[in-house]
Amino acid sequence: MVRVARALFPGLPPRPSQISPFGLQVDMRRGDRVMDDDCTIFVRNQEDGVVPASGVVVIADDTDGVQFTQAEQGGAGELYYSSDEFGQPEGVIVTPQVPGYWVTHAEDACDGSTVICPEIDRPGEAGWWHRLLEDHAVDPQRGAGIRIGIVDSGFAPQAGLEHVRFLSRPGERHDEQPRGPFWRHGEVVCRVIGDRAAPACCAPIAPGADLLFASASFTRRTLRHKRFLFPAALEPCELDLDPTHVADAVSRMVLEERVHLINLSLGTFDELPDETGLAEAIELAWSEGVLVVCAAGNEPYDRAAFPAVRDDCVGVGAIGRRGWGPPEGLGRFSEALSEEDGEVHGEAIFYSPLSAYGDGVDVVGPGVSILVAREGRPAFDVTGTSFAAPIVTGLLAVDLAGDEAYLAMPADARRAAHARQRLADLCIRTGVDEEWEGHGLPWLCDTRP
């Protein structure tokens, strides 16, 4: 079991010197496998059909906040956990492994209980985060002329992402076929910025931008620094990232591909050894006019993870909108745990209780129950700073695409500084403490409230 406290209880155990993609539905580490599973939870849809899912059991603790423990997957639509070891749970968070259903929180997690996952059915309704685009939302070419690099876990390109250019390492082959129906971390980051087949509720932020993708996933043959890897607890092991691959990809995107922005939805809360080369690669990016936008991390620490915490990066924390999604959705559970509230243009928002805050958090972005599509249909809702970061990256790309002064600048540190300052100028205050939200929330409008 791992204890994930509320933001008011930040004294969490240190991370190992490893790096991981951020953005798990609940960021946690797997404890010892429960061998004596004696409680079964059934996962169904509204028509009583089986929904394959993973699950996290939620246990309240008055001293340490909220605890989570991984449930074991059994047969299709069945989750197991041991009540003897963990006591009576407060609830369970269920993550459907197939498209079309909301991540669901159920208060009743007793033996034999059934969790109903509501369907995602909002194809014609824009998400609340799309309001940040203002008039740009009607332009299908928004972001055109800006080159965005993304380094993340590998995936197979599918509908809506045909324009993404994959950069391969020598001898590497990216996935040609999807590995099951569940979303891939790198795939979702790309879809948030540029899914050209998505319906209105999942519309990309910068569909006109040029996207370049590099996988930092590893194989036994390519792995160089095994002890620096961070295992993603709720995802298959192939989502682990090698920081040396991240560094190599950043350098290539800067020197060979001449990108304007790089999105890194990954990091570590511990110091990363210099031998990985990632710090040097980020310094190179800044010197060549490339701004690196990073996820702040999905633990309520009072500082952002590396590399988001660096002065030459933009660290992005996550916020949500109160009342968004179904009553049983993860978004509603997150808002109930949040201790920081704000308001933007009359809409109540909250700071994600699983987001880092404080030092290194420069801005915030929507990162709770964000909808993404698959094959042109609403498919998944995702939560984490991993998905707040590409929303911010996309918003900045849309703005810079119309900034003639920026486009005319030489590729040096002054251009990176201009982009960073422009992002700060776009931000509005939400009412959340400045220590938590940095400059605030980017909003592409001429009038600030």
XYZ file of C-alpha atoms in Angstrom, residues 65-66 133 168 296 303 416 431:
8
model
C -5.335 11.586 4.610
C -6.362 9.134 1.907
C -9.179 28.979 -26.795
C 13.039 6.575 -34.439
C 4.671 19.101 -12.484
C 7.621 21.429 -5.289
C 12.779 30.859 -25.496
C -8.231 32.729 -6.920
